[in-house]
PDB file of C-alpha atoms in Angstrom:
ATOM      1  CA  MET A 274      -6.653 -24.283  -1.401  1.00 55.00           C
ATOM      2  CA  LEU A 275      -4.536 -21.087  -1.337  1.00 63.00           C
ATOM      3  CA  GLY A 276      -6.843 -19.574  -3.742  1.00 66.00           C
ATOM      4  CA  GLY A 277      -9.731 -20.202  -1.089  1.00 70.00           C
ATOM      5  CA  LEU A 278      -7.500 -18.633   1.211  1.00 79.00           C
ATOM      6  CA  LEU A 279      -7.408 -15.294  -0.673  1.00 85.00           C
ATOM      7  CA  VAL A 280     -11.160 -15.074  -0.868  1.00 85.00           C
ATOM      8  CA  LEU A 281     -11.258 -15.803   3.125  1.00 85.00           C
ATOM      9  CA  VAL A 282      -8.644 -13.088   3.789  1.00 88.00           C
ATOM     10  CA  VAL A 283     -10.178 -10.403   1.523  1.00 89.00           C
ATOM     11  CA  ALA A 284     -13.592 -11.090   3.163  1.00 88.00           C
ATOM     12  CA  ILE A 285     -12.038 -10.696   6.710  1.00 88.00           C
ATOM     13  CA  LEU A 286     -10.244  -7.600   5.737  1.00 90.00           C
ATOM     14  CA  SER A 287     -13.294  -5.993   4.249  1.00 90.00           C
ATOM     15  CA  VAL A 288     -15.181  -6.747   7.528  1.00 88.00           C
ATOM     16  CA  VAL A 289     -12.430  -5.375   9.741  1.00 89.00           C
ATOM     17  CA  PHE A 290     -11.417  -2.221   7.697  1.00 88.00           C
ATOM     18  CA  LEU A 291     -14.089  -1.294   5.473  1.00 86.00           C
ATOM     19  CA  LYS A 292     -16.937  -2.457   8.012  1.00 84.00           C
ATOM     20  CA  LYS A 293     -18.501  -4.432   5.276  1.00 84.00           C
ATOM     21  CA  LYS A 294     -21.063  -6.879   6.133  1.00 82.00           C
ATOM     22  CA  GLN A 295     -20.817 -10.605   5.111  1.00 82.00           C
ATOM     23  CA  HIS A 296     -24.071 -12.346   5.596  1.00 82.00           C
ATOM     24  CA  ARG A 297     -24.722 -16.123   5.656  1.00 83.00           C
ATOM     25  CA  HIS A 298     -24.904 -16.824   1.906  1.00 84.00           C
ATOM     26  CA  HIS A 299     -21.476 -14.968   1.661  1.00 84.00           C
ATOM     27  CA  TRP A 300     -19.797 -17.258   4.106  1.00 86.00           C
ATOM     28  CA  LEU A 301     -21.477 -20.155   2.490  1.00 87.00           C
ATOM     29  CA  GLY A 302     -20.200 -19.377  -0.774  1.00 86.00           C
ATOM     30  CA  ILE A 303     -16.655 -18.764   0.653  1.00 86.00           C
ATOM     31  CA  LEU A 304     -16.947 -22.179   2.281  1.00 89.00           C
ATOM     32  CA  SER A 305     -17.744 -23.630  -1.068  1.00 89.00           C
ATOM     33  CA  LEU A 306     -14.829 -22.106  -2.834  1.00 86.00           C
ATOM     34  CA  PHE A 307     -12.456 -23.204  -0.119  1.00 85.00           C
ATOM     35  CA  ILE A 308     -13.707 -26.775  -0.290  1.00 88.00           C
ATOM     36  CA  GLY A 309     -13.670 -26.888  -4.160  1.00 86.00           C
ATOM     37  CA  ILE A 310     -10.031 -25.382  -4.378  1.00 82.00           C
ATOM     38  CA  SER A 311      -9.059 -27.745  -1.710  1.00 83.00           C
ATOM     39  CA  MET A 312     -10.373 -30.744  -3.663  1.00 84.00           C
ATOM     40  CA  ILE A 313      -8.381 -29.620  -6.796  1.00 80.00           C
ATOM     41  CA  ALA A 314      -5.222 -29.058  -4.769  1.00 77.00           C
ATOM     42  CA  ALA A 315      -5.585 -32.523  -3.284  1.00 80.00           C
ATOM     43  CA  ALA A 316      -5.939 -33.963  -6.688  1.00 77.00           C
ATOM     44  CA  ALA A 317      -2.563 -32.036  -7.682  1.00 71.00           C
ATOM     45  CA  VAL A 318      -0.775 -33.321  -4.587  1.00 71.00           C
ATOM     46  CA  ILE A 319      -1.629 -36.950  -5.305  1.00 73.00           C
ATOM     47  CA  ASN A 320       0.038 -36.883  -8.633  1.00 67.00           C
ATOM     48  CA  GLN A 321       3.124 -34.808  -7.786  1.00 64.00           C
ATOM     49  CA  SER A 322       6.694 -35.937  -7.771  1.00 56.00           C
ATOM     50  CA  GLY A 323       8.913 -35.909  -4.841  1.00 54.00           C
ATOM     51  CA  THR A 324      10.999 -33.080  -6.061  1.00 52.00           C
ATOM     52  CA  ALA A 325       7.569 -30.997  -6.183  1.00 54.00           C
ATOM     53  CA  THR A 326       7.034 -31.811  -2.569  1.00 56.00           C
ATOM     54  CA  LYS A 327      10.400 -30.564  -1.564  1.00 59.00           C
ATOM     55  CA  ASN A 328       9.759 -27.350  -3.460  1.00 61.00           C
ATOM     56  CA  ALA A 329       6.365 -26.946  -1.738  1.00 60.00           C
ATOM     57  CA  TYR A 330       8.080 -26.242   1.458  1.00 65.00           C
ATOM     58  CA  LEU A 331       9.403 -23.083  -0.263  1.00 68.00           C
ATOM     59  CA  GLY A 332       6.695 -22.248  -2.414  1.00 70.00           C
ATOM     60  CA  VAL A 333       3.827 -22.410   0.026  1.00 72.00           C
ATOM     61  CA  PRO A 334       4.987 -19.868   2.619  1.00 80.00           C
ATOM     62  CA  LEU A 335       5.728 -17.401  -0.359  1.00 81.00           C
ATOM     63  CA  LEU A 336       2.487 -17.912  -1.740  1.00 81.00           C
ATOM     64  CA  VAL A 337       0.794 -17.304   1.671  1.00 82.00           C
ATOM     65  CA  VAL A 338       2.678 -13.795   1.842  1.00 88.00           C
ATOM     66  CA  SER A 339       1.817 -13.148  -1.663  1.00 89.00           C
ATOM     67  CA  ILE A 340      -1.930 -13.848  -0.905  1.00 88.00           C
ATOM     68  CA  ILE A 341      -1.816 -11.466   2.194  1.00 90.00           C
ATOM     69  CA  ILE A 342      -0.195  -8.594   0.130  1.00 92.00           C
ATOM     70  CA  LYS A 343      -2.740  -9.205  -2.818  1.00 91.00           C
ATOM     71  CA  SER A 344      -5.606  -9.068  -0.268  1.00 91.00           C
ATOM     72  CA  VAL A 345      -4.349  -5.736   1.124  1.00 93.00           C
ATOM     73  CA  GLN A 346      -4.183  -4.622  -2.357  1.00 92.00           C
ATOM     74  CA  TYR A 347      -7.792  -5.531  -3.299  1.00 92.00           C
ATOM     75  CA  VAL A 348      -9.093  -3.895  -0.021  1.00 93.00           C
ATOM     76  CA  LEU A 349      -7.374  -0.726  -0.663  1.00 93.00           C
ATOM     77  CA  GLU A 350      -8.419  -0.583  -4.272  1.00 92.00           C
ATOM     78  CA  GLU A 351     -12.056  -0.791  -2.989  1.00 91.00           C
ATOM     79  CA  LYS A 352     -11.474   1.782  -0.382  1.00 91.00           C
ATOM     80  CA  LEU A 353      -9.704   4.265  -2.817  1.00 89.00           C
ATOM     81  CA  LEU A 354     -12.554   3.687  -5.575  1.00 89.00           C
ATOM     82  CA  ALA A 355     -15.223   4.237  -2.869  1.00 86.00           C
ATOM     83  CA  SER A 356     -13.748   7.411  -1.548  1.00 86.00           C
ATOM     84  CA  TYR A 357     -12.957   9.325  -4.883  1.00 86.00           C
ATOM     85  CA  TYR A 358     -14.358   9.244  -8.419  1.00 85.00           C
ATOM     86  CA  LEU A 359     -11.385   7.541 -10.415  1.00 86.00           C
ATOM     87  CA  HIS A 360     -11.956   5.650 -13.611  1.00 89.00           C
ATOM     88  CA  PRO A 361     -11.090   1.998 -13.095  1.00 90.00           C
ATOM     89  CA  MET A 362      -8.720   1.971 -16.096  1.00 90.00           C
ATOM     90  CA  LYS A 363      -6.898   5.027 -14.989  1.00 90.00           C
ATOM     91  CA  VAL A 364      -6.229   3.249 -11.550  1.00 91.00           C
ATOM     92  CA  VAL A 365      -4.919   0.339 -13.423  1.00 92.00           C
ATOM     93  CA  GLY A 366      -2.780   2.410 -15.714  1.00 92.00           C
ATOM     94  CA  TRP A 367      -1.149   4.275 -12.788  1.00 92.00           C
ATOM     95  CA  GLU A 368      -0.654   0.897 -10.997  1.00 92.00           C
ATOM     96  CA  GLY A 369       1.117  -0.254 -14.108  1.00 92.00           C
ATOM     97  CA  ILE A 370       3.564   2.743 -14.347  1.00 94.00           C
ATOM     98  CA  TYR A 371       4.382   2.693 -10.720  1.00 94.00           C
ATOM     99  CA  GLY A 372       4.990  -1.112 -10.777  1.00 92.00           C
ATOM    100  CA  THR A 373       7.225  -0.873 -13.922  1.00 93.00           C
ATOM    101  CA  ILE A 374       9.298   1.849 -12.275  1.00 95.00           C
ATOM    102  CA  PHE A 375       9.695  -0.389  -9.025  1.00 94.00           C
ATOM    103  CA  TYR A 376      10.473  -3.552 -11.033  1.00 92.00           C
ATOM    104  CA  ILE A 377      13.240  -1.851 -13.039  1.00 93.00           C
ATOM    105  CA  PHE A 378      14.924  -1.172  -9.776  1.00 94.00           C
ATOM    106  CA  LEU A 379      14.274  -4.452  -8.219  1.00 93.00           C
ATOM    107  CA  LEU A 380      15.328  -6.644 -11.124  1.00 92.00           C
ATOM    108  CA  CYS A 381      18.729  -4.553 -11.288  1.00 91.00           C
ATOM    109  CA  ILE A 382      19.239  -5.628  -7.756  1.00 92.00           C
ATOM    110  CA  LEU A 383      18.177  -9.071  -8.063  1.00 90.00           C
ATOM    111  CA  GLN A 384      20.554  -9.434 -11.147  1.00 90.00           C
ATOM    112  CA  PHE A 385      23.622  -9.138  -8.870  1.00 90.00           C
ATOM    113  CA  ILE A 386      22.510 -11.304  -5.782  1.00 89.00           C
ATOM    114  CA  PRO A 387      24.058 -14.620  -6.076  1.00 88.00           C
ATOM    115  CA  CYS A 388      21.867 -17.784  -5.653  1.00 84.00           C
ATOM    116  CA  GLU A 389      22.956 -21.568  -6.204  1.00 81.00           C
ATOM    117  CA  ALA A 390      19.515 -22.740  -5.772  1.00 75.00           C
ATOM    118  CA  GLU A 391      17.847 -24.986  -8.381  1.00 75.00           C
ATOM    119  CA  LEU A 392      15.092 -22.443  -8.945  1.00 73.00           C
ATOM    120  CA  CYS A 393      17.544 -19.671  -9.737  1.00 79.00           C
ATOM    121  CA  SER A 394      19.138 -19.049 -13.232  1.00 78.00           C
ATOM    122  CA  ASN A 395      22.861 -18.725 -13.886  1.00 81.00           C
ATOM    123  CA  GLY A 396      23.867 -18.306 -10.131  1.00 84.00           C
ATOM    124  CA  VAL A 397      21.773 -15.169  -9.602  1.00 88.00           C
ATOM    125  CA  VAL A 398      18.210 -14.624  -8.213  1.00 87.00           C
ATOM    126  CA  GLU A 399      16.893 -13.205 -11.543  1.00 89.00           C
ATOM    127  CA  ASP A 400      18.971 -13.259 -14.716  1.00 88.00           C
ATOM    128  CA  THR A 401      17.156 -10.221 -16.657  1.00 90.00           C
ATOM    129  CA  ARG A 402      19.693 -10.032 -19.258  1.00 89.00           C
ATOM    130  CA  LEU A 403      19.283 -13.783 -20.205  1.00 89.00           C
ATOM    131  CA  ALA A 404      15.417 -13.182 -20.303  1.00 89.00           C
ATOM    132  CA  LEU A 405      15.648 -10.220 -22.507  1.00 90.00           C
ATOM    133  CA  ASN A 406      18.232 -11.927 -24.734  1.00 90.00           C
ATOM    134  CA  HIS A 407      15.672 -14.989 -25.227  1.00 90.00           C
ATOM    135  CA  ILE A 408      12.736 -12.636 -25.913  1.00 91.00           C
ATOM    136  CA  SER A 409      14.727 -10.629 -28.523  1.00 90.00           C
ATOM    137  CA  ARG A 410      15.778 -13.944 -30.437  1.00 91.00           C
ATOM    138  CA  SER A 411      12.300 -15.187 -30.583  1.00 90.00           C
ATOM    139  CA  VAL A 412       9.286 -13.742 -32.563  1.00 92.00           C
ATOM    140  CA  GLU A 413       6.939 -15.969 -30.748  1.00 91.00           C
ATOM    141  CA  LEU A 414       7.956 -14.676 -27.377  1.00 92.00           C
ATOM    142  CA  VAL A 415       7.767 -11.065 -28.411  1.00 93.00           C
ATOM    143  CA  ILE A 416       4.211 -11.673 -29.644  1.00 95.00           C
ATOM    144  CA  TYR A 417       3.309 -13.517 -26.416  1.00 92.00           C
ATOM    145  CA  THR A 418       4.719 -10.963 -24.234  1.00 92.00           C
ATOM    146  CA  ILE A 419       2.683  -8.231 -25.917  1.00 94.00           C
ATOM    147  CA  LEU A 420      -0.490 -10.343 -25.970  1.00 94.00           C
ATOM    148  CA  LEU A 421       0.110 -11.219 -22.149  1.00 92.00           C
ATOM    149  CA  THR A 422       0.532  -7.504 -21.349  1.00 90.00           C
ATOM    150  CA  LEU A 423      -2.791  -6.442 -23.213  1.00 91.00           C
ATOM    151  CA  LEU A 424      -4.772  -9.264 -21.779  1.00 91.00           C
ATOM    152  CA  ASP A 425      -3.411  -8.822 -18.163  1.00 90.00           C
ATOM    153  CA  GLY A 426      -4.215  -4.999 -18.549  1.00 89.00           C
ATOM    154  CA  SER A 427      -7.703  -5.880 -19.713  1.00 90.00           C
ATOM    155  CA  MET A 428      -8.440  -8.499 -16.960  1.00 90.00           C
ATOM    156  CA  ASN A 429      -7.344  -6.061 -14.190  1.00 91.00           C
ATOM    157  CA  GLY A 430      -9.366  -3.324 -15.672  1.00 91.00           C
ATOM    158  CA  LEU A 431     -12.350  -5.320 -15.738  1.00 91.00           C
ATOM    159  CA  GLY A 432     -11.775  -6.597 -12.240  1.00 91.00           C
ATOM    160  CA  MET A 433     -11.198  -2.984 -11.101  1.00 92.00           C
ATOM    161  CA  GLU A 434     -14.762  -2.266 -12.631  1.00 91.00           C
ATOM    162  CA  VAL A 435     -16.160  -5.160 -10.434  1.00 90.00           C
ATOM    163  CA  THR A 436     -14.495  -3.557  -7.316  1.00 89.00           C
ATOM    164  CA  LYS A 437     -15.894  -0.286  -7.945  1.00 89.00           C
ATOM    165  CA  HIS A 438     -19.466  -1.267  -8.570  1.00 87.00           C
ATOM    166  CA  ALA A 439     -19.564  -4.283  -6.299  1.00 83.00           C
ATOM    167  CA  SER A 440     -16.745  -5.024  -3.905  1.00 86.00           C
ATOM    168  CA  ALA A 441     -13.240  -6.595  -3.616  1.00 87.00           C
ATOM    169  CA  ALA A 442     -14.709  -9.828  -2.295  1.00 86.00           C
ATOM    170  CA  ASN A 443     -17.002 -10.301  -5.390  1.00 86.00           C
ATOM    171  CA  ARG A 444     -13.973  -9.723  -7.760  1.00 90.00           C
ATOM    172  CA  VAL A 445     -11.953 -12.400  -5.876  1.00 88.00           C
ATOM    173  CA  THR A 446     -14.854 -14.978  -5.984  1.00 85.00           C
ATOM    174  CA  LEU A 447     -15.217 -14.219  -9.695  1.00 85.00           C
ATOM    175  CA  THR A 448     -11.568 -14.680 -10.466  1.00 85.00           C
ATOM    176  CA  GLN A 449     -11.924 -18.288  -9.207  1.00 81.00           C
ATOM    177  CA  ILE A 450     -13.724 -19.117 -12.464  1.00 83.00           C
ATOM    178  CA  ARG A 451     -10.313 -18.732 -14.163  1.00 84.00           C
ATOM    179  CA  THR A 452      -9.177 -22.007 -12.708  1.00 79.00           C
ATOM    180  CA  VAL A 453     -12.186 -23.803 -14.251  1.00 81.00           C
ATOM    181  CA  ILE A 454     -11.584 -22.242 -17.689  1.00 85.00           C
ATOM    182  CA  ILE A 455      -7.844 -23.114 -17.790  1.00 83.00           C
ATOM    183  CA  TRP A 456      -8.583 -26.488 -16.749  1.00 80.00           C
ATOM    184  CA  LEU A 457     -11.279 -26.933 -19.561  1.00 82.00           C
ATOM    185  CA  PHE A 458      -9.065 -25.309 -22.055  1.00 83.00           C
ATOM    186  CA  PHE A 459      -6.184 -27.674 -21.492  1.00 80.00           C
ATOM    187  CA  LEU A 460      -8.462 -30.738 -21.306  1.00 80.00           C
ATOM    188  CA  ILE A 461     -10.443 -30.047 -24.680  1.00 81.00           C
ATOM    189  CA  PHE A 462      -8.154 -28.059 -26.818  1.00 77.00           C
ATOM    190  CA  PRO A 463      -5.065 -30.444 -26.911  1.00 73.00           C
ATOM    191  CA  LEU A 464      -7.520 -33.335 -27.985  1.00 73.00           C
ATOM    192  CA  ILE A 465      -8.974 -31.029 -31.026  1.00 72.00           C
ATOM    193  CA  PHE A 466      -5.601 -30.281 -32.290  1.00 69.00           C
ATOM    194  CA  ASP A 467      -3.712 -33.240 -31.197  1.00 68.00           C
ATOM    195  CA  LEU A 468      -1.064 -31.611 -29.140  1.00 66.00           C
ATOM    196  CA  ARG A 469       1.052 -33.500 -26.682  1.00 68.00           C
ATOM    197  CA  VAL A 470       0.454 -31.065 -23.836  1.00 64.00           C
ATOM    198  CA  SER A 471      -2.838 -31.846 -22.022  1.00 62.00           C
ATOM    199  CA  GLU A 472      -4.510 -32.098 -18.858  1.00 67.00           C
ATOM    200  CA  SER A 473      -5.320 -35.389 -17.213  1.00 71.00           C
ATOM    201  CA  PHE A 474      -9.109 -35.850 -16.367  1.00 73.00           C
ATOM    202  CA  GLN A 475      -9.731 -36.640 -12.648  1.00 79.00           C
ATOM    203  CA  PHE A 476     -13.175 -36.878 -10.849  1.00 83.00           C
ATOM    204  CA  LEU A 477     -11.789 -35.190  -7.821  1.00 84.00           C
ATOM    205  CA  GLN A 478     -10.795 -32.177  -9.898  1.00 82.00           C
ATOM    206  CA  LEU A 479     -14.207 -32.249 -11.733  1.00 84.00           C
ATOM    207  CA  GLY A 480     -16.222 -32.381  -8.337  1.00 87.00           C
ATOM    208  CA  GLY A 481     -13.855 -29.342  -7.172  1.00 85.00           C
ATOM    209  CA  PHE A 482     -14.641 -27.140 -10.066  1.00 86.00           C
ATOM    210  CA  ILE A 483     -18.444 -27.838  -9.824  1.00 88.00           C
ATOM    211  CA  ILE A 484     -18.165 -26.753  -6.125  1.00 89.00           C
ATOM    212  CA  ILE A 485     -16.267 -23.737  -7.162  1.00 86.00           C
ATOM    213  CA  LEU A 486     -18.956 -22.643  -9.688  1.00 87.00           C
ATOM    214  CA  ILE A 487     -21.616 -23.158  -6.906  1.00 88.00           C
ATOM    215  CA  GLY A 488     -19.612 -20.984  -4.381  1.00 86.00           C
ATOM    216  CA  VAL A 489     -19.366 -18.160  -7.095  1.00 86.00           C
ATOM    217  CA  ILE A 490     -23.020 -18.083  -7.884  1.00 85.00           C
ATOM    218  CA  ILE A 491     -24.244 -18.309  -4.364  1.00 84.00           C
ATOM    219  CA  TYR A 492     -21.636 -15.482  -3.078  1.00 83.00           C
ATOM    220  CA  ASN A 493     -22.433 -13.171  -5.905  1.00 81.00           C
ATOM    221  CA  GLU A 494     -26.351 -13.896  -5.508  1.00 79.00           C
ATOM    222  CA  VAL A 495     -26.795 -15.251  -8.994  1.00 77.00           C
ATOM    223  CA  VAL A 496     -29.195 -17.748  -7.246  1.00 75.00           C
ATOM    224  CA  THR A 497     -30.574 -17.398  -3.732  1.00 77.00           C
ATOM    225  CA  ILE A 498     -31.110 -20.318  -1.482  1.00 75.00           C
ATOM    226  CA  PRO A 499     -34.680 -20.052   0.408  1.00 76.00           C
ATOM    227  CA  PHE A 500     -33.718 -21.966   3.427  1.00 73.00           C
ATOM    228  CA  PHE A 501     -31.955 -21.110   6.837  1.00 71.00           C
ATOM    229  CA  GLY A 502     -32.150 -17.464   6.271  1.00 67.00           C
ATOM    230  CA  LEU A 503     -29.802 -17.536   3.344  1.00 71.00           C
ATOM    231  CA  ASP A 504     -31.945 -15.295   1.048  1.00 69.00           C
ATOM    232  CA  LYS A 505     -32.489 -12.714   3.950  1.00 72.00           C
ATOM    233  CA  ASN A 506     -30.271 -10.176   2.894  1.00 68.00           C
ATOM    234  CA  CYS A 507     -29.941 -10.578  -0.802  1.00 69.00           C
ATOM    235  CA  LYS A 508     -32.371  -7.942  -1.826  1.00 59.00           C
ATOM    236  CA  LYS A 509     -30.948  -5.540   0.473  1.00 58.00           C
ATOM    237  CA  ASN A 510     -27.602  -6.072  -1.034  1.00 58.00           C
ATOM    238  CA  ARG A 511     -28.938  -5.309  -4.469  1.00 57.00           C
ATOM    239  CA  SER A 512     -30.396  -2.062  -3.133  1.00 54.00           C
ATOM    240  CA  TYR A 513     -27.098  -1.124  -1.848  1.00 55.00           C
ATOM    241  CA  ALA A 514     -25.299  -2.112  -5.024  1.00 56.00           C
ATOM    242  CA  ASN A 515     -27.835   0.203  -6.887  1.00 56.00           C
ATOM    243  CA  LEU A 516     -27.006   3.204  -4.748  1.00 53.00           C
ATOM    244  CA  ARG A 517     -23.176   2.605  -5.276  1.00 55.00           C
ATOM    245  CA  THR A 518     -23.556   2.573  -9.007  1.00 54.00           C
ATOM    246  CA  SER A 519     -25.794   5.640  -8.967  1.00 54.00           C
ATOM    247  CA  SER A 520     -23.464   7.498  -6.825  1.00 53.00           C
ATOM    248  CA  SER A 521     -20.477   6.217  -9.136  1.00 51.00           C
ATOM    249  CA  LYS A 522     -22.311   7.961 -11.961  1.00 50.00           C
ATOM    250  CA  ASN A 523     -22.279  11.245 -10.377  1.00 50.00           C
ATOM    251  CA  LYS A 524     -18.658  12.424 -11.058  1.00 45.00           C
ATOM    252  CA  GLY A 525     -16.666  13.981  -8.303  1.00 43.00           C
ATOM    253  CA  PHE A 526     -18.365  11.896  -5.544  1.00 42.00           C
ATOM    254  CA  GLY A 527     -17.540   8.764  -3.830  1.00 45.00           C
ATOM    255  CA  THR A 528     -19.727   5.483  -3.744  1.00 46.00           C
ATOM    256  CA  ASP A 529     -19.419   4.976   0.113  1.00 48.00           C
ATOM    257  CA  VAL A 530     -22.863   3.793   1.619  1.00 48.00           C
ATOM    258  CA  THR A 531     -23.082   5.036   5.049  1.00 49.00           C
ATOM    259  CA  GLU A 532     -25.050   3.206   8.062  1.00 49.00           C
ATOM    260  CA  GLU A 533     -27.646   6.044   7.724  1.00 50.00           C
ATOM    261  CA  ASP A 534     -27.988   5.356   3.999  1.00 50.00           C
ATOM    262  CA  GLU A 535     -28.575   1.636   5.044  1.00 48.00           C
ATOM    263  CA  ALA A 536     -31.036   2.541   7.727  1.00 50.00           C
ATOM    264  CA  LEU A 537     -33.010   4.733   5.138  1.00 47.00           C
ATOM    265  CA  TYR A 538     -32.997   1.729   2.705  1.00 45.00           C
ATOM    266  CA  ASP A 539     -34.369  -0.460   5.176  1.00 46.00           C
ATOM    267  CA  ARG A 540     -37.347   1.806   5.789  1.00 45.00           C
ATOM    268  CA  GLN A 541     -37.788   2.913   2.177  1.00 43.00           C
ATOM    269  CA  GLY A 542     -37.284  -0.403   0.443  1.00 42.00           C
ATOM    270  CA  SER A 543     -35.462  -1.023  -2.669  1.00 40.00           C
ATOM    271  CA  ILE A 544     -34.724   2.085  -5.044  1.00 39.00           C
ATOM    272  CA  ASP A 545     -34.676   1.805  -8.788  1.00 37.00           C
ATOM    273  CA  SER A 546     -31.318   2.094 -10.088  1.00 36.00           C
ATOM    274  CA  ASP A 547     -32.557   3.781 -13.316  1.00 38.00           C
ATOM    275  CA  SER A 548     -31.976   7.341 -12.303  1.00 39.00           C
ATOM    276  CA  GLU A 549     -32.109  10.802 -14.001  1.00 36.00           C
ATOM    277  CA  TYR A 550     -29.239  13.384 -13.261  1.00 35.00           C
ATOM    278  CA  ASN A 551     -28.780  16.983 -13.634  1.00 36.00           C
ATOM    279  CA  GLY A 552     -25.711  19.353 -13.508  1.00 36.00           C
ATOM    280  CA  ASP A 553     -26.196  20.421  -9.921  1.00 35.00           C
ATOM    281  CA  GLY A 554     -25.094  16.813  -8.597  1.00 36.00           C
ATOM    282  CA  TYR A 555     -28.332  15.379  -7.963  1.00 34.00           C
ATOM    283  CA  ALA A 556     -29.748  11.907  -8.705  1.00 37.00           C
ATOM    284  CA  ARG A 557     -33.278  11.239  -8.770  1.00 36.00           C
ATOM    285  CA  THR A 558     -34.701   7.692  -9.055  1.00 36.00           C
ATOM    286  CA  THR A 559     -37.953   6.771 -10.993  1.00 36.00           C
ATOM    287  CA  SER A 560     -39.583   4.517  -8.445  1.00 37.00           C
ATOM    288  CA  LYS A 561     -42.541   5.444  -6.426  1.00 34.00           C
ATOM    289  CA  ASN A 562     -40.422   6.016  -3.364  1.00 36.00           C
ATOM    290  CA  TYR A 563     -37.859   8.215  -4.521  1.00 36.00           C
ATOM    291  CA  GLY A 564     -35.196  10.477  -3.153  1.00 38.00           C
ATOM    292  CA  TYR A 565     -32.468  13.047  -3.797  1.00 34.00           C
ATOM    293  CA  ILE A 566     -28.684  12.412  -3.167  1.00 37.00           C
ATOM    294  CA  LYS A 567     -26.634  15.310  -2.922  1.00 37.00           C
ATOM    295  CA  SER A 568     -22.876  15.070  -2.211  1.00 37.00           C
ATOM    296  CA  ARG A 569     -19.876  17.340  -1.851  1.00 36.00           C
ATOM    297  CA  GLN A 570     -16.650  16.333  -3.403  1.00 39.00           C
ATOM    298  CA  ARG A 571     -14.153  14.874  -1.014  1.00 40.00           C
ATOM    299  CA  SER A 572     -11.337  17.048  -0.021  1.00 35.00           C
ATOM    300  CA  VAL A 573      -7.862  15.328   0.891  1.00 34.00           C
ATOM    301  CA  GLY A 574      -8.566  13.016   3.672  1.00 39.00           C
ATOM    302  CA  ARG A 575     -12.132  13.999   4.194  1.00 37.00           C
ATOM    303  CA  GLN A 576     -15.456  13.452   2.614  1.00 39.00           C
ATOM    304  CA  SER A 577     -18.652  15.527   3.375  1.00 40.00           C
ATOM    305  CA  GLU A 578     -21.870  13.894   2.224  1.00 40.00           C
ATOM    306  CA  TYR A 579     -25.326  14.795   2.805  1.00 35.00           C
ATOM    307  CA  PHE A 580     -28.084  12.255   2.226  1.00 38.00           C
ATOM    308  CA  ALA A 581     -31.779  13.054   2.327  1.00 38.00           C
ATOM    309  CA  MET A 582     -34.814  10.857   1.406  1.00 40.00           C
ATOM    310  CA  THR A 583     -38.313  12.157   0.910  1.00 38.00           C
ATOM    311  CA  ASN A 584     -41.616  10.244  -0.045  1.00 41.00           C
ATOM    312  CA  ASP A 585     -43.587  10.930  -3.027  1.00 43.00           C
ATOM    313  CA  ASP A 586     -47.021  11.895  -1.949  1.00 41.00           C
TER     314      ASP A 586
END
């Protein structure tokens, strides 16, 4: 359920701060995700113990705070990638560097804060020395730590690519598929290799995962629903996505699509994203109705763009 809250918060922040438009099919996709994740959470609550219920009183507020912070991060990343030409992996790398420096100081502080709660270890909030000691004594833990670092970095890099060429909301909806993959892995993998750890099958969870997949494909316009005006803006959104992708290829320029650009797109129709570029910063489309896009590089805190469209007579 809280995963669905992340999708909802990111969508709202995109509307408020980035002035993005969420259309009917977007809200339907978000609603489907929220319902599907709620069904999965309900299935987990039914089978949890009394201790888990007590820990939920502390865990849920912390998760809500983390979701708000994560949502702000996603929206800021989209704004950053839309304002400046930055390679997504470079952004992920700098985030990792700053995050490492931050957590070095934070873990040093948490090492000396006393904590007698059940979740704490050795009477402190976070016993970093104990964790490093365990990792150093186990080759498997070292391998798992390295693999986790590489996989997490790759996942963040791919997610940043989605944010750059689509939006933060698209990225968040796609990440919900991870829940489905993890569930299937622990459902099937232990049966094949006869492992003790396995995931129990529940029809409520299965229904939730199916609804999640439906929400993802609706939001990302993999399929369109030709009823109740749900397909009204799908073609237009693809045209805007083509413009963002074309602009991002033109190094030095942002990928913002202004209201004037949207109005021109409404009049001109969709434009083929297969474009030809030259060194002067122009992009020319190969469709019948083509145009020229000329931009000047953003200075600090300001962007100056000029967008002109012409008809091919």
